[in-house]
mmCIF file of C-alpha atoms and ligand atoms in Angstrom:
data_model
loop_
_atom_site.group_PDB
_atom_site.id
_atom_site.type_symbol
_atom_site.label_atom_id
_atom_site.label_comp_id
_atom_site.label_asym_id
_atom_site.label_seq_id
_atom_site.Cartn_x
_atom_site.Cartn_y
_atom_site.Cartn_z
ATOM 1 C CA UNK A 21 -6.409 11.479 -8.467
ATOM 2 C CA UNK A 22 -5.700 10.737 -5.063
ATOM 3 C CA UNK A 23 -3.643 7.664 -3.471
ATOM 4 C CA UNK A 24 -5.213 7.221 0.178
ATOM 5 C CA UNK A 25 -3.213 4.748 2.165
ATOM 6 C CA UNK A 26 -4.233 2.710 5.052
ATOM 7 C CA UNK A 27 -1.616 2.196 8.230
ATOM 8 C CA UNK A 28 -1.437 -0.514 10.714
ATOM 9 C CA UNK A 29 -3.958 -2.681 9.229
ATOM 10 C CA UNK A 30 -2.383 -6.028 10.302
ATOM 11 C CA UNK A 31 -2.114 -6.680 13.651
ATOM 12 C CA UNK A 32 1.698 -8.164 13.139
ATOM 13 C CA UNK A 33 2.654 -5.224 11.528
ATOM 14 C CA UNK A 34 1.590 -2.991 14.139
ATOM 15 C CA UNK A 35 3.439 -4.944 16.458
ATOM 16 C CA UNK A 36 6.493 -5.042 14.377
ATOM 17 C CA UNK A 37 6.669 -1.437 14.857
ATOM 18 C CA UNK A 38 5.852 -0.981 18.283
ATOM 19 C CA UNK A 39 2.428 0.682 17.322
ATOM 20 C CA UNK A 40 -0.732 -0.235 18.778
ATOM 21 C CA UNK A 41 -3.921 -1.895 16.994
ATOM 22 C CA UNK A 42 -5.834 0.649 16.094
ATOM 23 C CA UNK A 43 -9.724 1.154 16.755
ATOM 24 C CA UNK A 44 -10.220 2.396 13.664
ATOM 25 C CA UNK A 45 -8.569 2.671 9.992
ATOM 26 C CA UNK A 46 -5.187 4.812 9.888
ATOM 27 C CA UNK A 47 -4.827 6.945 7.212
ATOM 28 C CA UNK A 48 -2.500 9.135 5.109
ATOM 29 C CA UNK A 49 -2.072 10.095 1.490
ATOM 30 C CA UNK A 50 0.061 10.502 -1.211
ATOM 31 C CA UNK A 51 -0.141 12.905 -4.147
ATOM 32 C CA UNK A 52 -0.323 11.448 -7.917
ATOM 33 C CA UNK A 53 3.364 12.507 -8.345
ATOM 34 C CA UNK A 54 4.370 9.423 -6.197
ATOM 35 C CA UNK A 55 3.528 7.101 -8.624
ATOM 36 C CA UNK A 56 6.179 4.666 -9.821
ATOM 37 C CA UNK A 57 6.437 3.661 -13.419
ATOM 38 C CA UNK A 58 7.788 0.031 -14.009
ATOM 39 C CA UNK A 59 9.798 0.455 -16.910
ATOM 40 C CA UNK A 60 12.236 2.770 -14.315
ATOM 41 C CA UNK A 61 14.246 1.646 -11.385
ATOM 42 C CA UNK A 62 13.486 3.104 -8.188
ATOM 43 C CA UNK A 63 16.059 5.366 -7.058
ATOM 44 C CA UNK A 64 16.821 5.554 -3.404
ATOM 45 C CA UNK A 65 16.693 9.480 -2.342
ATOM 46 C CA UNK A 66 19.810 10.854 -0.981
ATOM 47 C CA UNK A 67 17.941 12.620 1.977
ATOM 48 C CA UNK A 68 17.155 9.077 3.400
ATOM 49 C CA UNK A 69 19.434 6.141 4.937
ATOM 50 C CA UNK A 70 16.677 3.976 5.585
ATOM 51 C CA UNK A 71 13.862 3.243 2.758
ATOM 52 C CA UNK A 72 11.851 0.207 3.636
ATOM 53 C CA UNK A 73 9.313 -1.526 1.117
ATOM 54 C CA UNK A 74 5.659 -2.628 2.029
ATOM 55 C CA UNK A 75 4.007 -4.749 0.190
ATOM 56 C CA UNK A 76 0.080 -4.226 -0.126
ATOM 57 C CA UNK A 77 -3.007 -4.931 -1.979
ATOM 58 C CA UNK A 78 -4.038 -1.694 -4.040
ATOM 59 C CA UNK A 79 -7.687 -1.066 -5.312
ATOM 60 C CA UNK A 80 -8.417 1.138 -7.838
ATOM 61 C CA UNK A 81 -11.782 3.124 -7.361
ATOM 62 C CA UNK A 82 -14.209 3.365 -10.737
ATOM 63 C CA UNK A 83 -17.351 5.055 -9.622
ATOM 64 C CA UNK A 84 -17.899 8.436 -7.647
ATOM 65 C CA UNK A 85 -18.741 8.000 -3.899
ATOM 66 C CA UNK A 86 -19.384 9.726 -0.926
ATOM 67 C CA UNK A 87 -20.672 7.960 2.567
ATOM 68 C CA UNK A 88 -20.582 4.609 0.853
ATOM 69 C CA UNK A 89 -22.501 1.688 2.880
ATOM 70 C CA UNK A 90 -19.815 -1.258 3.115
ATOM 71 C CA UNK A 91 -22.518 -3.532 1.800
ATOM 72 C CA UNK A 92 -22.086 -1.557 -1.132
ATOM 73 C CA UNK A 93 -18.521 -0.916 -1.374
ATOM 74 C CA UNK A 94 -17.325 -4.085 -3.510
ATOM 75 C CA UNK A 95 -19.169 -2.149 -6.578
ATOM 76 C CA UNK A 96 -16.598 0.724 -6.520
ATOM 77 C CA UNK A 97 -13.792 -1.213 -7.775
ATOM 78 C CA UNK A 98 -13.353 -3.861 -10.232
ATOM 79 C CA UNK A 99 -9.527 -3.944 -10.348
ATOM 80 C CA UNK A 100 -6.996 -4.534 -8.127
ATOM 81 C CA UNK A 101 -3.211 -5.460 -7.710
ATOM 82 C CA UNK A 102 0.181 -5.318 -5.378
ATOM 83 C CA UNK A 103 1.784 -2.243 -4.639
ATOM 84 C CA UNK A 104 4.971 -1.148 -2.710
ATOM 85 C CA UNK A 105 4.068 1.692 -0.069
ATOM 86 C CA UNK A 106 8.037 2.623 0.051
ATOM 87 C CA UNK A 107 8.763 4.355 3.134
ATOM 88 C CA UNK A 108 11.626 6.537 4.342
ATOM 89 C CA UNK A 109 11.806 4.848 7.787
ATOM 90 C CA UNK A 110 14.568 6.900 9.268
ATOM 91 C CA UNK A 111 12.877 10.190 8.744
ATOM 92 C CA UNK A 112 8.692 8.575 9.605
ATOM 93 C CA UNK A 113 10.936 7.795 12.881
ATOM 94 C CA UNK A 114 11.814 11.450 13.345
ATOM 95 C CA UNK A 115 8.454 13.176 12.724
ATOM 96 C CA UNK A 116 6.647 10.498 14.619
ATOM 97 C CA UNK A 117 8.823 11.174 17.749
ATOM 98 C CA UNK A 118 7.706 15.032 17.166
ATOM 99 C CA UNK A 119 4.539 14.481 16.466
ATOM 100 C CA UNK A 120 4.502 15.868 13.087
ATOM 101 C CA UNK A 121 2.980 14.568 9.782
ATOM 102 C CA UNK A 122 4.491 11.780 7.928
ATOM 103 C CA UNK A 123 4.058 13.354 4.130
ATOM 104 C CA UNK A 124 7.782 13.439 3.573
ATOM 105 C CA UNK A 125 8.774 10.143 4.624
ATOM 106 C CA UNK A 126 5.715 8.415 2.925
ATOM 107 C CA UNK A 127 4.757 10.705 -0.202
ATOM 108 C CA UNK A 128 7.745 11.505 -2.159
ATOM 109 C CA UNK A 129 8.103 10.727 -5.777
ATOM 110 C CA UNK A 130 8.588 7.230 -6.752
ATOM 111 C CA UNK A 131 7.095 6.041 -3.664
ATOM 112 C CA UNK A 132 3.713 4.760 -5.113
ATOM 113 C CA UNK A 133 4.871 1.218 -6.817
ATOM 114 C CA UNK A 134 1.968 -0.197 -8.934
ATOM 115 C CA UNK A 135 1.625 -3.885 -10.228
ATOM 116 C CA UNK A 136 -0.010 -5.115 -13.017
ATOM 117 C CA UNK A 137 -3.942 -4.585 -12.390
ATOM 118 C CA UNK A 138 -5.888 -8.045 -12.411
ATOM 119 C CA UNK A 139 -9.781 -7.973 -12.601
ATOM 120 C CA UNK A 140 -11.611 -8.237 -9.153
ATOM 121 C CA UNK A 141 -14.045 -11.021 -10.649
ATOM 122 C CA UNK A 142 -11.626 -13.756 -11.210
ATOM 123 C CA UNK A 143 -10.162 -13.556 -7.599
ATOM 124 C CA UNK A 144 -11.913 -13.718 -3.832
ATOM 125 C CA UNK A 145 -10.596 -10.125 -2.315
ATOM 126 C CA UNK A 146 -11.345 -11.467 1.161
ATOM 127 C CA UNK A 147 -9.097 -14.511 0.741
ATOM 128 C CA UNK A 148 -6.404 -13.388 -1.186
ATOM 129 C CA UNK A 149 -2.592 -14.506 -0.736
ATOM 130 C CA UNK A 150 0.208 -12.138 -1.748
ATOM 131 C CA UNK A 151 4.082 -12.157 -1.693
ATOM 132 C CA UNK A 152 7.349 -10.151 -1.766
ATOM 133 C CA UNK A 153 10.210 -11.465 -2.895
ATOM 134 C CA UNK A 154 13.861 -9.529 -2.380
ATOM 135 C CA UNK A 155 16.627 -11.098 -4.521
ATOM 136 C CA UNK A 156 14.354 -14.236 -5.043
ATOM 137 C CA UNK A 157 14.114 -14.711 -1.220
ATOM 138 C CA UNK A 158 9.990 -14.063 0.514
ATOM 139 C CA UNK A 159 10.316 -11.175 2.809
ATOM 140 C CA UNK A 160 6.754 -10.680 2.993
ATOM 141 C CA UNK A 161 3.615 -13.326 2.613
ATOM 142 C CA UNK A 162 0.284 -12.000 3.475
ATOM 143 C CA UNK A 163 -3.505 -12.486 3.037
ATOM 144 C CA UNK A 164 -6.060 -10.341 3.041
ATOM 145 C CA UNK A 165 -8.336 -12.378 5.417
ATOM 146 C CA UNK A 166 -5.731 -11.286 8.330
ATOM 147 C CA UNK A 167 -6.672 -7.397 7.587
ATOM 148 C CA UNK A 168 -7.866 -5.619 10.573
ATOM 149 C CA UNK A 169 -10.519 -3.455 8.648
ATOM 150 C CA UNK A 170 -11.818 -5.198 5.291
ATOM 151 C CA UNK A 171 -11.593 -3.653 2.028
ATOM 152 C CA UNK A 172 -15.414 -3.016 2.395
ATOM 153 C CA UNK A 173 -14.841 -1.058 5.621
ATOM 154 C CA UNK A 174 -11.840 0.589 4.504
ATOM 155 C CA UNK A 175 -13.849 2.082 1.149
ATOM 156 C CA UNK A 176 -16.782 3.033 3.591
ATOM 157 C CA UNK A 177 -14.522 4.796 6.498
ATOM 158 C CA UNK A 178 -12.460 6.927 4.237
ATOM 159 C CA UNK A 179 -15.502 7.746 1.842
ATOM 160 C CA UNK A 180 -17.025 9.671 5.135
ATOM 161 C CA UNK A 181 -14.099 11.875 4.993
ATOM 162 C CA UNK A 182 -13.383 12.048 1.302
ATOM 163 C CA UNK A 183 -15.049 11.823 -1.928
ATOM 164 C CA UNK A 184 -13.830 8.699 -3.940
ATOM 165 C CA UNK A 185 -13.271 9.762 -7.613
ATOM 166 C CA UNK A 186 -12.554 7.473 -10.379
ATOM 167 C CA UNK A 187 -9.047 6.356 -10.717
ATOM 168 C CA UNK A 188 -8.439 7.119 -6.902
ATOM 169 C CA UNK A 189 -6.291 4.142 -5.119
ATOM 170 C CA UNK A 190 -6.126 2.971 -2.070
ATOM 171 C CA UNK A 191 -3.582 0.956 -0.314
ATOM 172 C CA UNK A 192 -4.747 -1.123 2.095
ATOM 173 C CA UNK A 193 -2.019 -1.784 4.646
ATOM 174 C CA UNK A 194 1.064 -4.090 4.470
ATOM 175 C CA UNK A 195 1.599 -7.299 6.551
ATOM 176 C CA UNK A 196 4.638 -8.090 8.741
ATOM 177 C CA UNK A 197 7.940 -8.429 7.158
ATOM 178 C CA UNK A 198 8.375 -4.855 6.189
ATOM 179 C CA UNK A 199 12.564 -4.153 5.640
ATOM 180 C CA UNK A 200 15.259 -1.765 4.041
ATOM 181 C CA UNK A 201 16.061 -1.925 0.489
ATOM 182 C CA UNK A 202 19.627 -1.365 -0.830
ATOM 183 C CA UNK A 203 20.993 -0.538 -4.304
ATOM 184 C CA UNK A 204 21.077 -3.907 -6.369
ATOM 185 C CA UNK A 205 18.109 -5.283 -4.613
ATOM 186 C CA UNK A 206 15.513 -6.484 -6.837
ATOM 187 C CA UNK A 207 11.393 -7.203 -5.934
ATOM 188 C CA UNK A 208 9.049 -8.960 -7.212
ATOM 189 C CA UNK A 209 5.584 -9.054 -5.842
ATOM 190 C CA UNK A 210 3.057 -11.903 -6.425
ATOM 191 C CA UNK A 211 -0.932 -12.253 -6.213
ATOM 192 C CA UNK A 212 -1.871 -16.100 -5.652
ATOM 193 C CA UNK A 213 1.409 -16.846 -7.357
ATOM 194 C CA UNK A 214 1.183 -14.727 -10.333
ATOM 195 C CA UNK A 215 3.654 -12.274 -10.728
ATOM 196 C CA UNK A 216 2.358 -8.730 -11.055
ATOM 197 C CA UNK A 217 5.436 -6.575 -9.956
ATOM 198 C CA UNK A 218 9.168 -6.289 -10.626
ATOM 199 C CA UNK A 219 11.290 -3.476 -9.152
ATOM 200 C CA UNK A 220 14.828 -2.868 -9.300
ATOM 201 C CA UNK A 221 16.577 -0.587 -6.702
ATOM 202 C CA UNK A 222 19.023 1.839 -7.736
HETATM 203 ZN ZN1 LIG B 299 2.100 1.057 3.930
#
């Protein structure tokens, strides 16, 4: 099982990190060991001083697929949720400055948080509101209609390079409002007002 993540998929988020708006999806991956289990607390690793939350809609692939046409892409997943792509921003900045790969900053243990999965058939995925609250205050508020690359476009593009397999996860990018977490913080994630995610930071 693999975790594919899309970077810079919302204009305002690309701008807040000083990045250009991409011409094609920016892709990176996390290993399956990055998956965070909801019953645990998230422990800030001791090698970073700046872990950021990035709330993202995540789809779970349910069919084997290669070179998937955009118009058929919605047949390749039936469940989705809100996730957090935890990012060690200080480490990522150092690596980016040197032109090096991001894995240490993005693919570490517990960095891929998943909420409760919902059925696609009950929602409209091209116009889906989601929110992240930190200690009760809204810090990120997004809608999938603001994505630069839609979920079908992402699935089509990714499957040109990587065969998609049952159980693979795709993190579809974060809207603006990313920021740090500190010990004692609590994050709560909502899709269309429904709470699907709760993480305590230690
Ligand atoms: Zn992200």
